[in-house]
Amino acid sequence: METKRAVGYVRLSNLTEVTTSPERQREQIRAYCEARGWDLVDIVEDLGESGSRVGKGLERPGLQRIRNDWTRYDVIVSAKLDRLARNVRDFTSLAEEARDNGCDLAVVSEGLDLSTPTGRFVATILAAFAEMEADQIKERILAMRTDVRTNHMGRFMGGMVPYGYRPAPRAAGGSTLVVDEAEAALIQEAARRALAGETLYSITNDWNARGLTSKHAKPWIATTLHGVLTGYPVIGAQSHKGEPLRDGNGVVVEVYPAILDRSTWGQLRAILERQKATTRRRKPALMLAGLAVCGGCGTRLYSRTRPGGKPPLYECNGRRQGNGCRVGTITAHNLDAEVERQVLGRFSDHVVLRRVQEQNDHTDELAEVEEAIRQTTRQLAEDDADEQQTLARLGELKGRRARLRATPETTEVLRWLAYGDTYWAEADMGTRRELLQELLEGVKVTGSNTRGGGFDPSRVSLDWSETGWWMAGQEVTGSQPWLVLGGMPQGACEVRMPDWMDDPAERDRRWRDTPMGRL
């Protein structure tokens, strides 16, 4: 007697189901085949695939693989009958197709062998019960969604309170969330700084230095701040099982007072997606490591630490390689300080702006409309879908998407960052290095002309970049020259002013703190 060739079939609608987890299904299938002496040649899986769509429930990638190659198998083994199909129509269709191709069906939990008339009869009855159970599940889900939207909209259901909010009594009973002004101010501060180009690593370092803590009263890390700024709570959305509540068109509903408007939130998500916050960061190099060059042989200077607490040096790489260069070394803090003096001497009184591509307001709205279209399309496949109403809503959403796509996604703007000396003072090591790379072609260090070992500033010369960042004579406000990071715009460009420019007292204070204001 030939050994039967079995193929195991595993299906799971979503990975939160416990009683029929994929691993448990696999174990049941293996044990069943081993007990009957069958050769289990493969286990095919459909994870995240529903079995409830009448007429379309068999259109699953894994099951389709089996149906496309019946000759490889003699029997399909499933842990439960409802893993194969959740309604009578799909079950009988699969059973007939398998039988026509010389393949049997076997179900572990019910102990059914569908090669016999009795087995097929019992399986048909069980499939009817599975179909009824699927209908009941669907009804419970619809009832739950209706209950949440009608009776619990705005009600805080418990759990961790999102950063930026605090619980408060709700008029209709229970509690809701209101804005925590102190925490919301920090979220808005972080958003402004991140949009201006500052890293989350730099922001969290500053907050920790100021003694600020997260919701858990722990020091801030970049990944925690990333989650706060990009999460749905900051736009006032209420989530259920990790997904925000949406209106009939699939657009996220604002339930609580928003801390960030959706335009700002959309820009943040786009920027931070590129930055990818990380909790680990390599210790920064010295400010000019790899940027300064030797005036004697043209090779780059690299940092060298020294034992015994002695200050680090910049050293000519050519000399280390034995090319006979006489420039030698220079103390790191002396070179850094001299470069800082020359840079600030040239642009400390300038207004620093950054050229950025700013997302227009419709960008985030377009993403929501796309999600609404996907959800509405899925609703068409549901048994109880009102096709006429759903198609009408789908047409409206597609028209809205077309209008949004017809407008530009981004606008080039100049974002005001700070006055030059303030920008430098508040910048971390990485930001200072990026600034120097943009302003300078290089830092040249020559041999010393003095005796006695003292620092000689004449050894240091800066080769300024000619890319057009220096805009003396152009005005942003008053008679101040400006410095643009990221390259000059191609044409007319709007300047985005900071919030404090609208406050006369704060504007005057900041102006007095600049070199020009102190003159």
Coordinates of N, CA and C in Angstrom, one line a residue, residues 192-301:
R192 N 8.9 72.0 16.5 CA 9.5 73.2 15.9 C 11.0 72.9 15.6
R193 N 11.7 72.3 16.6 CA 13.1 72.1 16.5 C 13.4 71.0 15.5
A194 N 12.6 70.0 15.5 CA 12.8 68.9 14.5 C 12.5 69.4 13.1
L195 N 11.5 70.2 12.9 CA 11.2 70.8 11.6 C 12.3 71.7 11.1
A196 N 13.0 72.3 12.1 CA 14.1 73.2 11.7 C 15.4 72.5 11.4
G197 N 15.4 71.1 11.5 CA 16.5 70.3 11.2 C 17.3 69.7 12.3
E198 N 16.9 70.0 13.6 CA 17.6 69.5 14.7 C 17.3 68.0 14.9
T199 N 18.2 67.2 15.3 CA 18.0 65.8 15.5 C 17.3 65.5 16.8
L200 N 16.5 64.4 16.9 CA 15.9 64.0 18.1 C 16.9 63.7 19.2
Y201 N 18.0 63.2 18.8 CA 19.1 63.0 19.7 C 19.5 64.3 20.4
S202 N 19.7 65.3 19.7 CA 20.1 66.6 20.2 C 19.0 67.2 21.2
I203 N 17.7 67.1 20.7 CA 16.6 67.6 21.5 C 16.5 66.8 22.9
T204 N 16.6 65.5 22.8 CA 16.5 64.7 24.1 C 17.7 65.0 25.0
N205 N 18.9 65.2 24.4 CA 20.0 65.5 25.3 C 19.7 66.9 26.0
D206 N 19.2 67.8 25.3 CA 18.9 69.1 25.9 C 17.8 69.0 27.0
W207 N 16.8 68.2 26.7 CA 15.7 68.0 27.7 C 16.2 67.3 29.0
N208 N 17.1 66.3 28.8 CA 17.7 65.6 30.0 C 18.5 66.5 30.8
A209 N 19.3 67.4 30.1 CA 20.1 68.4 30.8 C 19.2 69.4 31.6
R210 N 18.0 69.6 31.1 CA 17.1 70.5 31.8 C 16.3 69.8 32.9
G211 N 16.5 68.5 33.1 CA 15.8 67.8 34.1 C 14.5 67.3 33.7
L212 N 14.1 67.3 32.4 CA 12.8 66.9 32.0 C 12.7 65.4 31.8
T213 N 11.6 64.8 32.1 CA 11.5 63.4 32.1 C 10.2 63.0 31.2
S214 N 10.2 61.7 30.8 CA 9.1 61.2 30.0 C 7.9 60.9 30.9
K215 N 6.9 60.3 30.4 CA 5.7 59.9 31.1 C 6.0 59.0 32.3
H216 N 7.0 58.1 32.1 CA 7.4 57.1 33.0 C 8.4 57.7 34.1
A217 N 8.6 59.0 34.0 CA 9.6 59.7 34.9 C 11.0 59.2 34.7
K218 N 11.3 58.8 33.4 CA 12.6 58.3 33.0 C 13.2 59.4 32.1
P219 N 14.6 59.4 31.9 CA 15.2 60.3 31.0 C 14.7 60.0 29.6
W220 N 14.7 61.1 28.8 CA 14.2 61.0 27.4 C 15.2 60.3 26.5
I221 N 14.8 59.4 25.6 CA 15.6 58.9 24.5 C 15.0 59.2 23.2
A222 N 15.7 59.1 22.1 CA 15.2 59.6 20.8 C 14.0 58.7 20.4
T223 N 14.1 57.4 20.6 CA 13.0 56.6 20.2 C 11.7 56.9 20.9
T224 N 11.7 57.2 22.2 CA 10.5 57.6 22.9 C 9.9 58.9 22.3
L225 N 10.8 59.9 22.1 CA 10.3 61.2 21.5 C 9.7 60.9 20.1
H226 N 10.4 60.1 19.3 CA 9.9 59.7 18.0 C 8.5 59.2 18.0
G227 N 8.2 58.3 19.0 CA 6.9 57.7 19.1 C 5.8 58.8 19.5
V228 N 6.2 59.7 20.4 CA 5.3 60.8 20.8 C 4.9 61.7 19.6
L229 N 6.0 62.1 18.8 CA 5.7 63.1 17.7 C 5.0 62.4 16.5
T230 N 5.2 61.2 16.3 CA 4.6 60.5 15.1 C 3.3 59.8 15.4
G231 N 2.9 59.6 16.7 CA 1.8 58.9 17.1 C 0.5 59.6 16.8
Y232 N -0.6 58.9 16.8 CA -1.9 59.5 16.5 C -2.5 60.4 17.6
P233 N -2.1 60.1 18.9 CA -2.7 60.9 20.0 C -2.4 62.4 19.8
V234 N -1.3 62.8 19.3 CA -1.0 64.3 19.2 C -1.9 65.0 18.3
I235 N -2.6 64.3 17.4 CA -3.6 65.0 16.6 C -5.0 64.8 17.1
G236 N -5.1 64.3 18.3 CA -6.4 64.2 19.0 C -7.2 63.0 18.6
A237 N -6.5 62.0 18.0 CA -7.2 60.8 17.5 C -7.4 59.8 18.7
Q238 N -8.5 59.0 18.7 CA -8.7 58.0 19.6 C -8.5 56.6 19.0
S239 N -7.8 55.8 19.6 CA -7.4 54.5 19.0 C -8.2 53.4 19.6
H240 N -8.5 52.4 18.8 CA -9.1 51.1 19.3 C -8.4 50.0 18.8
K241 N -7.7 49.2 19.7 CA -6.9 48.1 19.3 C -5.8 48.5 18.3
G242 N -5.2 49.7 18.6 CA -4.0 50.1 17.9 C -4.4 50.9 16.6
E243 N -5.6 51.0 16.2 CA -6.0 51.7 15.0 C -6.9 52.9 15.4
P244 N -6.6 54.1 14.7 CA -7.4 55.3 15.1 C -8.9 55.1 14.5
L245 N -9.8 55.7 15.3 CA -11.2 55.7 14.8 C -11.3 56.6 13.6
R246 N -12.1 56.2 12.6 CA -12.3 56.9 11.4 C -13.8 57.2 11.1
D247 N -14.0 58.2 10.3 CA -15.4 58.5 10.0 C -15.9 57.6 8.8
G248 N -17.1 57.9 8.3 CA -17.7 57.0 7.3 C -16.8 57.0 6.0
N249 N -16.0 58.0 5.8 CA -15.1 58.0 4.6 C -13.7 57.5 4.9
G250 N -13.5 57.0 6.1 CA -12.2 56.4 6.5 C -11.2 57.4 6.9
V251 N -11.6 58.7 7.1 CA -10.7 59.7 7.6 C -10.6 59.7 9.1
V252 N -9.4 59.8 9.6 CA -9.2 59.8 11.1 C -10.0 60.9 11.8
V253 N -10.7 60.6 12.8 CA -11.5 61.5 13.5 C -10.8 62.2 14.7
E254 N -10.9 63.5 14.8 CA -10.3 64.2 16.0 C -11.3 64.1 17.1
V255 N -10.9 63.4 18.2 CA -11.8 63.2 19.3 C -11.4 64.0 20.5
Y256 N -10.1 64.1 20.8 CA -9.6 64.9 21.8 C -9.0 66.2 21.2
P257 N -8.7 67.2 22.0 CA -8.1 68.5 21.5 C -6.7 68.1 20.9
A258 N -6.4 68.6 19.8 CA -5.2 68.2 19.1 C -4.0 69.1 19.6
I259 N -2.9 68.6 19.8 CA -1.7 69.3 20.2 C -0.9 69.9 19.0
L260 N -0.9 69.1 17.9 CA -0.3 69.5 16.7 C -1.3 69.5 15.6
D261 N -1.3 70.5 14.7 CA -2.2 70.4 13.6 C -1.7 69.4 12.6
R262 N -2.6 68.9 11.7 CA -2.3 67.8 10.8 C -1.2 68.1 9.8
S263 N -1.1 69.3 9.4 CA -0.1 69.7 8.5 C 1.3 69.6 9.1
T264 N 1.4 70.1 10.3 CA 2.7 70.0 11.1 C 3.0 68.5 11.3
W265 N 2.0 67.7 11.8 CA 2.2 66.3 12.1 C 2.7 65.6 10.8
G266 N 2.0 65.9 9.7 CA 2.4 65.2 8.4 C 3.9 65.5 8.0
Q267 N 4.3 66.8 8.2 CA 5.7 67.1 7.9 C 6.6 66.4 8.8
L268 N 6.3 66.3 10.1 CA 7.1 65.6 11.1 C 7.3 64.2 10.7
R269 N 6.2 63.5 10.4 CA 6.3 62.1 10.1 C 7.2 61.9 8.8
A270 N 7.1 62.8 7.9 CA 7.9 62.6 6.7 C 9.4 62.8 7.0
I271 N 9.7 63.8 7.8 CA 11.1 64.1 8.1 C 11.7 63.0 9.0
L272 N 10.9 62.6 10.1 CA 11.4 61.6 11.0 C 11.5 60.2 10.4
E273 N 10.7 59.9 9.4 CA 10.8 58.7 8.7 C 12.2 58.5 8.0
R274 N 12.7 59.7 7.6 CA 14.0 59.6 6.9 C 15.1 59.6 8.0
Q275 N 14.9 60.2 9.1 CA 15.9 60.3 10.1 C 16.0 59.0 10.9
K276 N 14.9 58.3 11.1 CA 14.8 57.0 11.9 C 15.6 57.1 13.2
A277 N 14.8 57.6 14.2 CA 15.4 57.8 15.5 C 16.1 56.6 16.1
T278 N 17.2 56.7 16.8 CA 17.9 55.6 17.3 C 18.3 55.9 18.8
T279 N 18.3 54.9 19.6 CA 18.7 55.1 21.0 C 20.2 55.0 21.2
R280 N 20.9 54.5 20.1 CA 22.4 54.4 20.2 C 23.0 55.3 19.2
R281 N 24.0 56.0 19.7 CA 24.7 56.9 18.8 C 26.2 56.9 19.1
R282 N 27.0 56.8 18.1 CA 28.5 56.8 18.3 C 29.0 58.1 18.9
K283 N 29.9 58.1 19.8 CA 30.4 59.3 20.4 C 31.0 60.2 19.3
P284 N 30.6 61.5 19.2 CA 31.0 62.4 18.1 C 32.6 62.5 18.1
A285 N 33.1 62.7 16.9 CA 34.5 62.9 16.8 C 34.8 64.3 17.1
L286 N 36.1 64.7 17.2 CA 36.4 66.1 17.4 C 35.8 66.9 16.2
M287 N 35.6 68.2 16.4 CA 34.8 69.0 15.5 C 35.4 69.0 14.1
L288 N 36.7 69.0 14.0 CA 37.4 69.2 12.7 C 38.0 67.9 12.2
A289 N 37.8 66.8 12.9 CA 38.4 65.5 12.4 C 38.0 65.2 11.0
G290 N 38.9 65.0 10.1 CA 38.6 64.7 8.7 C 38.2 66.0 7.9
L291 N 38.1 67.1 8.5 CA 37.7 68.4 7.8 C 39.0 69.3 7.6
A292 N 39.8 69.3 8.6 CA 41.1 70.1 8.5 C 42.1 69.3 7.6
V293 N 42.9 70.1 6.8 CA 43.9 69.5 6.0 C 45.3 70.2 6.3
C294 N 46.3 69.4 6.0 CA 47.7 69.9 6.3 C 48.1 70.8 5.1
G295 N 48.6 72.0 5.5 CA 49.1 73.0 4.5 C 50.4 72.6 3.9
G296 N 51.1 71.6 4.5 CA 52.4 71.2 4.0 C 52.3 70.1 2.9
C297 N 51.5 69.1 3.1 CA 51.4 68.0 2.2 C 50.1 67.7 1.6
G298 N 49.0 68.4 2.1 CA 47.7 68.3 1.6 C 46.8 67.2 2.1
T299 N 47.4 66.4 3.0 CA 46.6 65.3 3.5 C 45.7 65.8 4.7
R300 N 44.7 65.0 5.0 CA 43.8 65.4 6.1 C 44.4 65.2 7.5
L301 N 44.0 66.0 8.4 CA 44.4 65.9 9.8 C 43.4 65.0 10.5

